[in-house]
PDB file of C-alpha atoms in Angstrom:
ATOM      1  CA  MET A1459     -16.672  -8.987 -11.826  1.00 28.00           C
ATOM      2  CA  LYS A1460     -16.440  -5.207 -11.939  1.00 32.00           C
ATOM      3  CA  LEU A1461     -12.975  -3.797 -11.254  1.00 32.00           C
ATOM      4  CA  GLN A1462     -13.138  -0.042 -10.941  1.00 36.00           C
ATOM      5  CA  HIS A1463      -9.441   0.755 -11.045  1.00 39.00           C
ATOM      6  CA  ILE A1464      -8.665  -1.633 -13.871  1.00 35.00           C
ATOM      7  CA  SER A1465     -11.528  -0.618 -16.097  1.00 35.00           C
ATOM      8  CA  GLY A1466     -10.864   3.063 -15.483  1.00 39.00           C
ATOM      9  CA  GLU A1467     -14.336   3.546 -13.957  1.00 42.00           C
ATOM     10  CA  ARG A1468     -14.515   5.243 -10.582  1.00 55.00           C
ATOM     11  CA  LYS A1469     -17.418   5.959  -8.289  1.00 69.00           C
ATOM     12  CA  THR A1470     -17.649   9.739  -8.279  1.00 75.00           C
ATOM     13  CA  VAL A1471     -19.710  11.580  -5.690  1.00 76.00           C
ATOM     14  CA  ASP A1472     -22.629  13.358  -7.346  1.00 73.00           C
ATOM     15  CA  PRO A1473     -22.191  17.148  -6.833  1.00 72.00           C
ATOM     16  CA  GLU A1474     -25.804  17.549  -5.699  1.00 75.00           C
ATOM     17  CA  LYS A1475     -25.374  14.743  -3.180  1.00 78.00           C
ATOM     18  CA  PHE A1476     -22.150  16.342  -1.953  1.00 83.00           C
ATOM     19  CA  LEU A1477     -23.809  19.732  -1.383  1.00 79.00           C
ATOM     20  CA  LYS A1478     -26.596  18.074   0.598  1.00 81.00           C
ATOM     21  CA  VAL A1479     -24.102  16.787   3.154  1.00 85.00           C
ATOM     22  CA  VAL A1480     -21.451  19.537   3.016  1.00 88.00           C
ATOM     23  CA  SER A1481     -22.309  23.181   3.631  1.00 87.00           C
ATOM     24  CA  VAL A1482     -20.804  26.198   5.395  1.00 90.00           C
ATOM     25  CA  ASN A1483     -22.078  29.086   7.504  1.00 91.00           C
ATOM     26  CA  LYS A1484     -20.007  32.168   6.740  1.00 90.00           C
ATOM     27  CA  ASN A1485     -21.405  33.935   9.810  1.00 89.00           C
ATOM     28  CA  SER A1486     -20.066  31.262  12.155  1.00 91.00           C
ATOM     29  CA  PHE A1487     -17.031  31.799  14.379  1.00 92.00           C
ATOM     30  CA  VAL A1488     -15.756  28.358  13.271  1.00 93.00           C
ATOM     31  CA  PRO A1489     -13.160  28.744  10.481  1.00 94.00           C
ATOM     32  CA  ILE A1490     -14.552  27.863   7.049  1.00 94.00           C
ATOM     33  CA  TYR A1491     -11.948  25.146   6.391  1.00 95.00           C
ATOM     34  CA  ARG A1492     -12.852  23.509   9.719  1.00 94.00           C
ATOM     35  CA  GLN A1493     -16.557  23.597   8.838  1.00 94.00           C
ATOM     36  CA  ILE A1494     -15.828  21.865   5.523  1.00 94.00           C
ATOM     37  CA  ALA A1495     -13.632  19.256   7.207  1.00 95.00           C
ATOM     38  CA  ASN A1496     -16.235  18.644   9.927  1.00 94.00           C
ATOM     39  CA  ALA A1497     -19.034  18.263   7.374  1.00 93.00           C
ATOM     40  CA  ILE A1498     -17.083  15.803   5.206  1.00 94.00           C
ATOM     41  CA  ARG A1499     -15.936  13.875   8.296  1.00 92.00           C
ATOM     42  CA  HIS A1500     -19.541  13.591   9.499  1.00 91.00           C
ATOM     43  CA  ALA A1501     -20.712  12.471   6.044  1.00 90.00           C
ATOM     44  CA  ILE A1502     -18.039   9.756   5.959  1.00 89.00           C
ATOM     45  CA  THR A1503     -18.743   8.424   9.460  1.00 86.00           C
ATOM     46  CA  LYS A1504     -22.503   8.357   8.746  1.00 85.00           C
ATOM     47  CA  GLY A1505     -21.982   6.520   5.463  1.00 84.00           C
ATOM     48  CA  HIS A1506     -23.261   9.300   3.215  1.00 87.00           C
ATOM     49  CA  LEU A1507     -19.858   9.323   1.503  1.00 88.00           C
ATOM     50  CA  LYS A1508     -18.684   5.776   0.796  1.00 83.00           C
ATOM     51  CA  PRO A1509     -15.134   4.352   0.871  1.00 81.00           C
ATOM     52  CA  GLY A1510     -13.564   4.498  -2.573  1.00 80.00           C
ATOM     53  CA  GLU A1511     -15.760   7.340  -3.829  1.00 86.00           C
ATOM     54  CA  LEU A1512     -14.030  10.159  -5.676  1.00 89.00           C
ATOM     55  CA  LEU A1513     -14.832  13.570  -4.204  1.00 92.00           C
ATOM     56  CA  PRO A1514     -15.445  16.605  -6.423  1.00 91.00           C
ATOM     57  CA  SER A1515     -12.260  18.528  -7.231  1.00 90.00           C
ATOM     58  CA  GLU A1516     -11.013  21.342  -5.001  1.00 92.00           C
ATOM     59  CA  ARG A1517     -12.096  23.831  -7.655  1.00 91.00           C
ATOM     60  CA  GLU A1518     -15.596  22.337  -7.886  1.00 91.00           C
ATOM     61  CA  ILE A1519     -16.046  22.325  -4.107  1.00 92.00           C
ATOM     62  CA  ALA A1520     -14.755  25.889  -3.809  1.00 93.00           C
ATOM     63  CA  ALA A1521     -17.097  27.133  -6.548  1.00 91.00           C
ATOM     64  CA  ALA A1522     -20.111  25.311  -5.117  1.00 90.00           C
ATOM     65  CA  LEU A1523     -19.531  26.620  -1.573  1.00 92.00           C
ATOM     66  CA  GLY A1524     -18.370  30.079  -2.627  1.00 92.00           C
ATOM     67  CA  VAL A1525     -15.025  29.816  -0.849  1.00 94.00           C
ATOM     68  CA  ALA A1526     -11.363  29.988  -1.841  1.00 95.00           C
ATOM     69  CA  LYS A1527      -9.705  26.916  -3.327  1.00 94.00           C
ATOM     70  CA  MET A1528      -6.952  27.090  -0.666  1.00 96.00           C
ATOM     71  CA  THR A1529      -9.627  26.859   2.029  1.00 96.00           C
ATOM     72  CA  VAL A1530     -10.904  23.611   0.538  1.00 95.00           C
ATOM     73  CA  ARG A1531      -7.357  22.288   0.236  1.00 94.00           C
ATOM     74  CA  GLN A1532      -6.717  23.022   3.918  1.00 95.00           C
ATOM     75  CA  ALA A1533      -9.844  21.059   4.863  1.00 95.00           C
ATOM     76  CA  LEU A1534      -8.874  18.071   2.713  1.00 95.00           C
ATOM     77  CA  LEU A1535      -5.334  18.052   4.110  1.00 93.00           C
ATOM     78  CA  GLU A1536      -6.761  17.860   7.625  1.00 94.00           C
ATOM     79  CA  LEU A1537      -8.892  14.870   6.618  1.00 93.00           C
ATOM     80  CA  LYS A1538      -5.902  13.267   4.915  1.00 90.00           C
ATOM     81  CA  ARG A1539      -3.863  13.532   8.131  1.00 88.00           C
ATOM     82  CA  GLU A1540      -6.712  11.765   9.923  1.00 85.00           C
ATOM     83  CA  GLY A1541      -6.706   8.978   7.335  1.00 83.00           C
ATOM     84  CA  LEU A1542     -10.265   9.680   6.195  1.00 87.00           C
ATOM     85  CA  VAL A1543      -9.318  10.536   2.603  1.00 90.00           C
ATOM     86  CA  HIS A1544      -6.362   9.772   0.374  1.00 83.00           C
ATOM     87  CA  ARG A1545      -5.124  11.851  -2.543  1.00 82.00           C
ATOM     88  CA  HIS A1546      -3.587  10.599  -5.781  1.00 76.00           C
ATOM     89  CA  ARG A1547      -1.839  13.013  -8.103  1.00 74.00           C
ATOM     90  CA  GLY A1548      -3.707  13.276 -11.373  1.00 76.00           C
ATOM     91  CA  LEU A1549      -6.677  11.309 -10.020  1.00 79.00           C
ATOM     92  CA  GLY A1550      -8.147  13.359  -7.177  1.00 87.00           C
ATOM     93  CA  THR A1551      -9.242  12.838  -3.584  1.00 91.00           C
ATOM     94  CA  PHE A1552     -10.952   9.599  -2.535  1.00 88.00           C
ATOM     95  CA  VAL A1553     -12.801   8.579   0.599  1.00 88.00           C
ATOM     96  CA  ALA A1554     -10.400   6.186   2.329  1.00 82.00           C
ATOM     97  CA  PHE A1555     -11.218   2.596   3.176  1.00 76.00           C
ATOM     98  CA  PRO A1556     -10.843   1.659   6.849  1.00 71.00           C
ATOM     99  CA  LYS A1557      -7.555  -0.102   7.525  1.00 68.00           C
ATOM    100  CA  PHE A1558      -7.606  -3.887   7.718  1.00 65.00           C
ATOM    101  CA  GLU A1559      -5.816  -4.848  10.927  1.00 64.00           C
ATOM    102  CA  HIS A1560      -4.259  -8.291  10.629  1.00 63.00           C
ATOM    103  CA  ARG A1561      -2.981 -10.030  13.741  1.00 64.00           C
ATOM    104  CA  LEU A1562       0.275 -11.903  13.241  1.00 66.00           C
ATOM    105  CA  SER A1563      -0.696 -14.623  15.718  1.00 66.00           C
ATOM    106  CA  SER A1564      -3.270 -16.347  13.480  1.00 74.00           C
ATOM    107  CA  LEU A1565      -3.032 -18.179  10.160  1.00 80.00           C
ATOM    108  CA  VAL A1566      -6.054 -17.177   8.087  1.00 79.00           C
ATOM    109  CA  SER A1567      -6.665 -16.825   4.384  1.00 80.00           C
ATOM    110  CA  PHE A1568      -7.352 -13.508   2.691  1.00 84.00           C
ATOM    111  CA  SER A1569     -10.969 -14.555   2.065  1.00 86.00           C
ATOM    112  CA  GLU A1570     -11.501 -15.558   5.706  1.00 81.00           C
ATOM    113  CA  ASP A1571      -9.982 -12.278   6.878  1.00 79.00           C
ATOM    114  CA  ILE A1572     -12.151 -10.123   4.620  1.00 80.00           C
ATOM    115  CA  ARG A1573     -15.354 -12.012   5.451  1.00 83.00           C
ATOM    116  CA  SER A1574     -14.659 -11.578   9.178  1.00 77.00           C
ATOM    117  CA  ARG A1575     -14.873  -7.820   8.584  1.00 73.00           C
ATOM    118  CA  GLY A1576     -18.309  -8.081   6.983  1.00 75.00           C
ATOM    119  CA  MET A1577     -16.984  -7.529   3.467  1.00 77.00           C
ATOM    120  CA  ASN A1578     -17.091  -9.669   0.330  1.00 84.00           C
ATOM    121  CA  PRO A1579     -13.749 -11.103  -0.830  1.00 88.00           C
ATOM    122  CA  GLY A1580     -13.039 -11.483  -4.513  1.00 91.00           C
ATOM    123  CA  SER A1581     -10.223 -12.042  -6.946  1.00 93.00           C
ATOM    124  CA  ARG A1582      -9.175 -11.820 -10.542  1.00 95.00           C
ATOM    125  CA  ILE A1583      -6.877 -14.636 -11.630  1.00 96.00           C
ATOM    126  CA  LEU A1584      -3.983 -13.131 -13.574  1.00 97.00           C
ATOM    127  CA  PHE A1585      -2.203 -16.458 -14.156  1.00 98.00           C
ATOM    128  CA  PHE A1586      -2.868 -20.104 -13.281  1.00 98.00           C
ATOM    129  CA  GLY A1587      -0.578 -22.871 -14.475  1.00 98.00           C
ATOM    130  CA  HIS A1588       2.665 -24.789 -14.099  1.00 98.00           C
ATOM    131  CA  VAL A1589       5.979 -22.947 -14.439  1.00 98.00           C
ATOM    132  CA  SER A1590       9.661 -23.752 -13.924  1.00 98.00           C
ATOM    133  CA  SER A1591      10.786 -22.862 -10.410  1.00 97.00           C
ATOM    134  CA  ASP A1592      13.506 -20.281  -9.884  1.00 97.00           C
ATOM    135  CA  GLY A1593      16.159 -20.645  -7.198  1.00 96.00           C
ATOM    136  CA  THR A1594      14.134 -18.977  -4.455  1.00 96.00           C
ATOM    137  CA  VAL A1595      10.968 -20.990  -5.032  1.00 97.00           C
ATOM    138  CA  ALA A1596      12.907 -24.249  -5.432  1.00 97.00           C
ATOM    139  CA  ALA A1597      14.738 -23.662  -2.139  1.00 96.00           C
ATOM    140  CA  HIS A1598      11.474 -23.200  -0.252  1.00 95.00           C
ATOM    141  CA  PHE A1599      10.085 -26.487  -1.547  1.00 96.00           C
ATOM    142  CA  GLY A1600      13.353 -28.419  -1.328  1.00 95.00           C
ATOM    143  CA  ILE A1601      13.407 -29.246  -5.050  1.00 96.00           C
ATOM    144  CA  ARG A1602      15.865 -28.690  -7.877  1.00 97.00           C
ATOM    145  CA  GLU A1603      15.764 -25.338  -9.649  1.00 97.00           C
ATOM    146  CA  GLY A1604      13.771 -25.663 -12.853  1.00 97.00           C
ATOM    147  CA  GLU A1605      11.385 -28.314 -11.549  1.00 98.00           C
ATOM    148  CA  LEU A1606       7.735 -27.511 -12.214  1.00 98.00           C
ATOM    149  CA  VAL A1607       5.529 -25.848  -9.609  1.00 98.00           C
ATOM    150  CA  LEU A1608       1.968 -24.536  -9.728  1.00 98.00           C
ATOM    151  CA  ARG A1609       1.790 -20.740  -9.894  1.00 98.00           C
ATOM    152  CA  ILE A1610      -1.367 -18.813  -8.966  1.00 98.00           C
ATOM    153  CA  HIS A1611      -1.174 -15.050  -9.520  1.00 98.00           C
ATOM    154  CA  ARG A1612      -4.247 -13.116  -8.364  1.00 97.00           C
ATOM    155  CA  LEU A1613      -5.512  -9.592  -7.784  1.00 97.00           C
ATOM    156  CA  ARG A1614      -7.380  -9.628  -4.458  1.00 94.00           C
ATOM    157  CA  LEU A1615     -10.511  -7.574  -3.851  1.00 91.00           C
ATOM    158  CA  ALA A1616     -12.582  -6.448  -0.883  1.00 86.00           C
ATOM    159  CA  ASP A1617     -16.085  -5.314  -1.845  1.00 83.00           C
ATOM    160  CA  GLU A1618     -14.793  -5.112  -5.450  1.00 84.00           C
ATOM    161  CA  GLN A1619     -11.988  -2.755  -4.399  1.00 83.00           C
ATOM    162  CA  PRO A1620      -8.449  -3.914  -5.352  1.00 90.00           C
ATOM    163  CA  VAL A1621      -6.455  -4.186  -2.121  1.00 90.00           C
ATOM    164  CA  GLY A1622      -3.651  -6.658  -2.830  1.00 94.00           C
ATOM    165  CA  ILE A1623      -1.752  -8.864  -5.251  1.00 98.00           C
ATOM    166  CA  HIS A1624      -0.918 -12.499  -4.426  1.00 97.00           C
ATOM    167  CA  ASP A1625       1.748 -14.465  -6.292  1.00 98.00           C
ATOM    168  CA  ALA A1626       1.601 -18.007  -4.893  1.00 98.00           C
ATOM    169  CA  TYR A1627       3.540 -21.173  -5.686  1.00 98.00           C
ATOM    170  CA  LEU A1628       2.473 -24.697  -4.717  1.00 98.00           C
ATOM    171  CA  PRO A1629       3.891 -28.190  -5.353  1.00 97.00           C
ATOM    172  CA  ARG A1630       3.140 -29.333  -8.901  1.00 96.00           C
ATOM    173  CA  ASP A1631       1.041 -32.313  -7.785  1.00 94.00           C
ATOM    174  CA  ILE A1632      -1.509 -30.254  -5.834  1.00 95.00           C
ATOM    175  CA  PRO A1633      -4.824 -31.453  -7.370  1.00 94.00           C
ATOM    176  CA  ILE A1634      -6.708 -28.196  -7.864  1.00 95.00           C
ATOM    177  CA  SER A1635      -8.027 -26.536 -11.005  1.00 96.00           C
ATOM    178  CA  ARG A1636      -8.598 -22.934 -11.991  1.00 96.00           C
ATOM    179  CA  GLU A1637     -12.346 -23.567 -12.110  1.00 96.00           C
ATOM    180  CA  GLU A1638     -12.365 -24.955  -8.567  1.00 95.00           C
ATOM    181  CA  LEU A1639     -10.452 -21.938  -7.268  1.00 94.00           C
ATOM    182  CA  GLU A1640     -12.765 -19.493  -9.031  1.00 93.00           C
ATOM    183  CA  GLU A1641     -15.760 -21.233  -7.468  1.00 91.00           C
ATOM    184  CA  LYS A1642     -14.290 -21.642  -3.977  1.00 87.00           C
ATOM    185  CA  GLU A1643     -12.440 -18.262  -3.913  1.00 83.00           C
ATOM    186  CA  SER A1644     -10.370 -19.222  -0.842  1.00 90.00           C
ATOM    187  CA  LEU A1645      -7.236 -21.215  -1.690  1.00 94.00           C
ATOM    188  CA  TYR A1646      -6.824 -22.374   1.914  1.00 93.00           C
ATOM    189  CA  ALA A1647     -10.418 -23.633   2.058  1.00 91.00           C
ATOM    190  CA  LEU A1648      -9.915 -25.475  -1.226  1.00 94.00           C
ATOM    191  CA  LEU A1649      -6.687 -27.082  -0.014  1.00 95.00           C
ATOM    192  CA  GLU A1650      -8.323 -28.226   3.215  1.00 94.00           C
ATOM    193  CA  GLU A1651     -11.255 -29.585   1.216  1.00 93.00           C
ATOM    194  CA  LYS A1652      -8.707 -31.663  -0.719  1.00 93.00           C
ATOM    195  CA  GLY A1653      -7.368 -33.129   2.532  1.00 94.00           C
ATOM    196  CA  PHE A1654      -4.366 -30.871   3.173  1.00 94.00           C
ATOM    197  CA  ARG A1655      -4.103 -29.655   6.771  1.00 93.00           C
ATOM    198  CA  LEU A1656      -2.511 -26.216   7.046  1.00 93.00           C
ATOM    199  CA  VAL A1657      -0.730 -26.095  10.386  1.00 93.00           C
ATOM    200  CA  GLU A1658       1.626 -23.118  10.568  1.00 93.00           C
ATOM    201  CA  ALA A1659       3.425 -20.468   8.553  1.00 93.00           C
ATOM    202  CA  GLU A1660       6.558 -18.337   8.560  1.00 93.00           C
ATOM    203  CA  GLU A1661       6.178 -14.749   7.437  1.00 91.00           C
ATOM    204  CA  THR A1662       8.299 -11.668   6.776  1.00 92.00           C
ATOM    205  CA  ILE A1663       7.017  -8.140   6.187  1.00 92.00           C
ATOM    206  CA  GLU A1664       8.684  -5.128   4.597  1.00 94.00           C
ATOM    207  CA  ALA A1665       7.777  -1.903   2.809  1.00 94.00           C
ATOM    208  CA  VAL A1666       8.370  -1.605  -0.950  1.00 96.00           C
ATOM    209  CA  PRO A1667       7.398   0.978  -3.606  1.00 96.00           C
ATOM    210  CA  ALA A1668       4.799   0.030  -6.215  1.00 96.00           C
ATOM    211  CA  ASP A1669       6.129  -0.515  -9.723  1.00 96.00           C
ATOM    212  CA  LEU A1670       4.126   0.396 -12.842  1.00 96.00           C
ATOM    213  CA  MET A1671       2.220  -2.892 -13.135  1.00 96.00           C
ATOM    214  CA  GLN A1672       1.415  -3.055  -9.420  1.00 96.00           C
ATOM    215  CA  ALA A1673       0.296   0.574  -9.394  1.00 93.00           C
ATOM    216  CA  GLU A1674      -2.042   0.021 -12.348  1.00 93.00           C
ATOM    217  CA  LEU A1675      -3.593  -3.087 -10.802  1.00 94.00           C
ATOM    218  CA  LEU A1676      -4.166  -1.416  -7.429  1.00 92.00           C
ATOM    219  CA  GLY A1677      -5.191   1.992  -8.765  1.00 86.00           C
ATOM    220  CA  LEU A1678      -2.210   3.768  -7.198  1.00 86.00           C
ATOM    221  CA  SER A1679       0.575   6.040  -8.346  1.00 87.00           C
ATOM    222  CA  VAL A1680       3.991   4.541  -9.135  1.00 92.00           C
ATOM    223  CA  GLY A1681       6.144   4.546  -6.000  1.00 94.00           C
ATOM    224  CA  HIS A1682       3.184   4.355  -3.608  1.00 90.00           C
ATOM    225  CA  PRO A1683       4.309   2.364  -0.538  1.00 92.00           C
ATOM    226  CA  LEU A1684       3.106  -1.228  -0.349  1.00 95.00           C
ATOM    227  CA  LEU A1685       3.348  -3.839   2.383  1.00 92.00           C
ATOM    228  CA  LYS A1686       5.208  -6.867   1.041  1.00 96.00           C
ATOM    229  CA  VAL A1687       4.379 -10.059   2.922  1.00 93.00           C
ATOM    230  CA  VAL A1688       6.325 -13.229   2.105  1.00 96.00           C
ATOM    231  CA  ARG A1689       4.773 -16.341   3.640  1.00 94.00           C
ATOM    232  CA  THR A1690       5.596 -20.051   3.616  1.00 96.00           C
ATOM    233  CA  VAL A1691       2.714 -22.263   4.747  1.00 96.00           C
ATOM    234  CA  PHE A1692       3.372 -25.742   6.127  1.00 96.00           C
ATOM    235  CA  SER A1693       1.176 -28.805   6.469  1.00 94.00           C
ATOM    236  CA  ILE A1694       1.699 -31.670   8.938  1.00 92.00           C
ATOM    237  CA  GLY A1695       5.364 -32.597   9.318  1.00 91.00           C
ATOM    238  CA  ARG A1696       6.416 -29.088   8.241  1.00 92.00           C
ATOM    239  CA  LYS A1697       5.909 -29.973   4.606  1.00 95.00           C
ATOM    240  CA  PRO A1698       5.798 -26.689   2.620  1.00 96.00           C
ATOM    241  CA  ILE A1699       2.458 -26.374   0.852  1.00 96.00           C
ATOM    242  CA  GLU A1700       2.519 -22.734  -0.318  1.00 97.00           C
ATOM    243  CA  TYR A1701       5.134 -20.051  -0.896  1.00 98.00           C
ATOM    244  CA  VAL A1702       3.443 -16.716  -1.556  1.00 97.00           C
ATOM    245  CA  THR A1703       4.462 -13.103  -1.983  1.00 98.00           C
ATOM    246  CA  ALA A1704       1.602 -10.726  -1.202  1.00 96.00           C
ATOM    247  CA  LEU A1705       1.593  -6.988  -1.845  1.00 97.00           C
ATOM    248  CA  TYR A1706      -0.979  -4.910   0.027  1.00 93.00           C
ATOM    249  CA  ARG A1707      -1.936  -1.243  -0.137  1.00 90.00           C
ATOM    250  CA  SER A1708      -0.286   0.372   2.877  1.00 85.00           C
ATOM    251  CA  ASP A1709      -3.132   2.880   3.163  1.00 77.00           C
ATOM    252  CA  LEU A1710      -5.517  -0.023   3.818  1.00 76.00           C
ATOM    253  CA  TYR A1711      -3.460  -2.577   5.767  1.00 74.00           C
ATOM    254  CA  ARG A1712      -1.969  -2.616   9.239  1.00 73.00           C
ATOM    255  CA  TYR A1713      -0.315  -5.523  11.052  1.00 75.00           C
ATOM    256  CA  SER A1714      -0.364  -5.952  14.810  1.00 76.00           C
ATOM    257  CA  THR A1715       1.012  -8.432  17.307  1.00 75.00           C
ATOM    258  CA  ARG A1716       1.383  -8.875  21.046  1.00 76.00           C
ATOM    259  CA  LEU A1717       4.858  -9.006  22.588  1.00 75.00           C
ATOM    260  CA  ARG A1718       6.061 -10.370  25.916  1.00 78.00           C
ATOM    261  CA  ARG A1719       9.507 -10.170  27.475  1.00 79.00           C
ATOM    262  CA  GLU A1720      11.104 -13.609  27.777  1.00 72.00           C
ATOM    263  CA  SER A1721      12.773 -12.646  31.073  1.00 65.00           C
ATOM    264  CA  LEU A1722       9.343 -12.417  32.715  1.00 59.00           C
ATOM    265  CA  ASP A1723       8.513 -15.941  31.554  1.00 59.00           C
ATOM    266  CA  ARG A1724      11.701 -17.182  33.264  1.00 60.00           C
ATOM    267  CA  GLY A1725      10.849 -15.421  36.501  1.00 61.00           C
ATOM    268  CA  GLU A1726      13.687 -12.908  36.197  1.00 59.00           C
ATOM    269  CA  VAL A1727      13.270  -9.415  37.576  1.00 55.00           C
ATOM    270  CA  GLY A1728      14.886  -6.377  36.018  1.00 56.00           C
ATOM    271  CA  CYS A1729      14.418  -2.704  35.531  1.00 53.00           C
TER     272      CYS A1729
END
């Protein structure tokens, strides 16, 4: 499976292709930077510029269009504020992926979530095997610290683009193999195929900065904000079946939920 950010390869927009979709009219009353921003925005929404593609540098765009570099920078900053591009120091400006909105009211796997958006889920298994549990993992499974658990550490992909890192722990006697997971892709689907019924989950979410390893895996700069999701999944009888820490790119993920005041449910009136 091709991993662009890991291998160092990146899809770069061909300069000729870029000039076919981005041009300026210096006789127009519309400011040049706005023309550039409008043209790039239109090219992105029409699919001429694809998510994840690396745009030509500010200097290259300026030279090709015959405008000042600061003018190009102003246009790209406007697109960045709109969330259409993202910039990484030392790497350049990329067409942004649309944000994945995940509703907190449903328990779905990563693969199910990505497929529902018309994209292809994928993964790279970084580690698969039994390890000694630390205090945190042991507490979630109600076992003694040091007892063996199954650890599955994966880089998660959407249309071959790295979007998250999953570090999951399961009871040691879960009868799944690395080969089965690679074939099935979805851990939840594999567990249910084995007869485990996933009923509910508890989840916490917080923002954390990417460390060096996480940044390299996700193709980000060190310190880039990530969404850290810690989830415990339960089967029938509230038996813990998975304890997972997931790290997602904050520029690609958004969580949403629906809230209701309890006082209204009780028939109370207030102001």
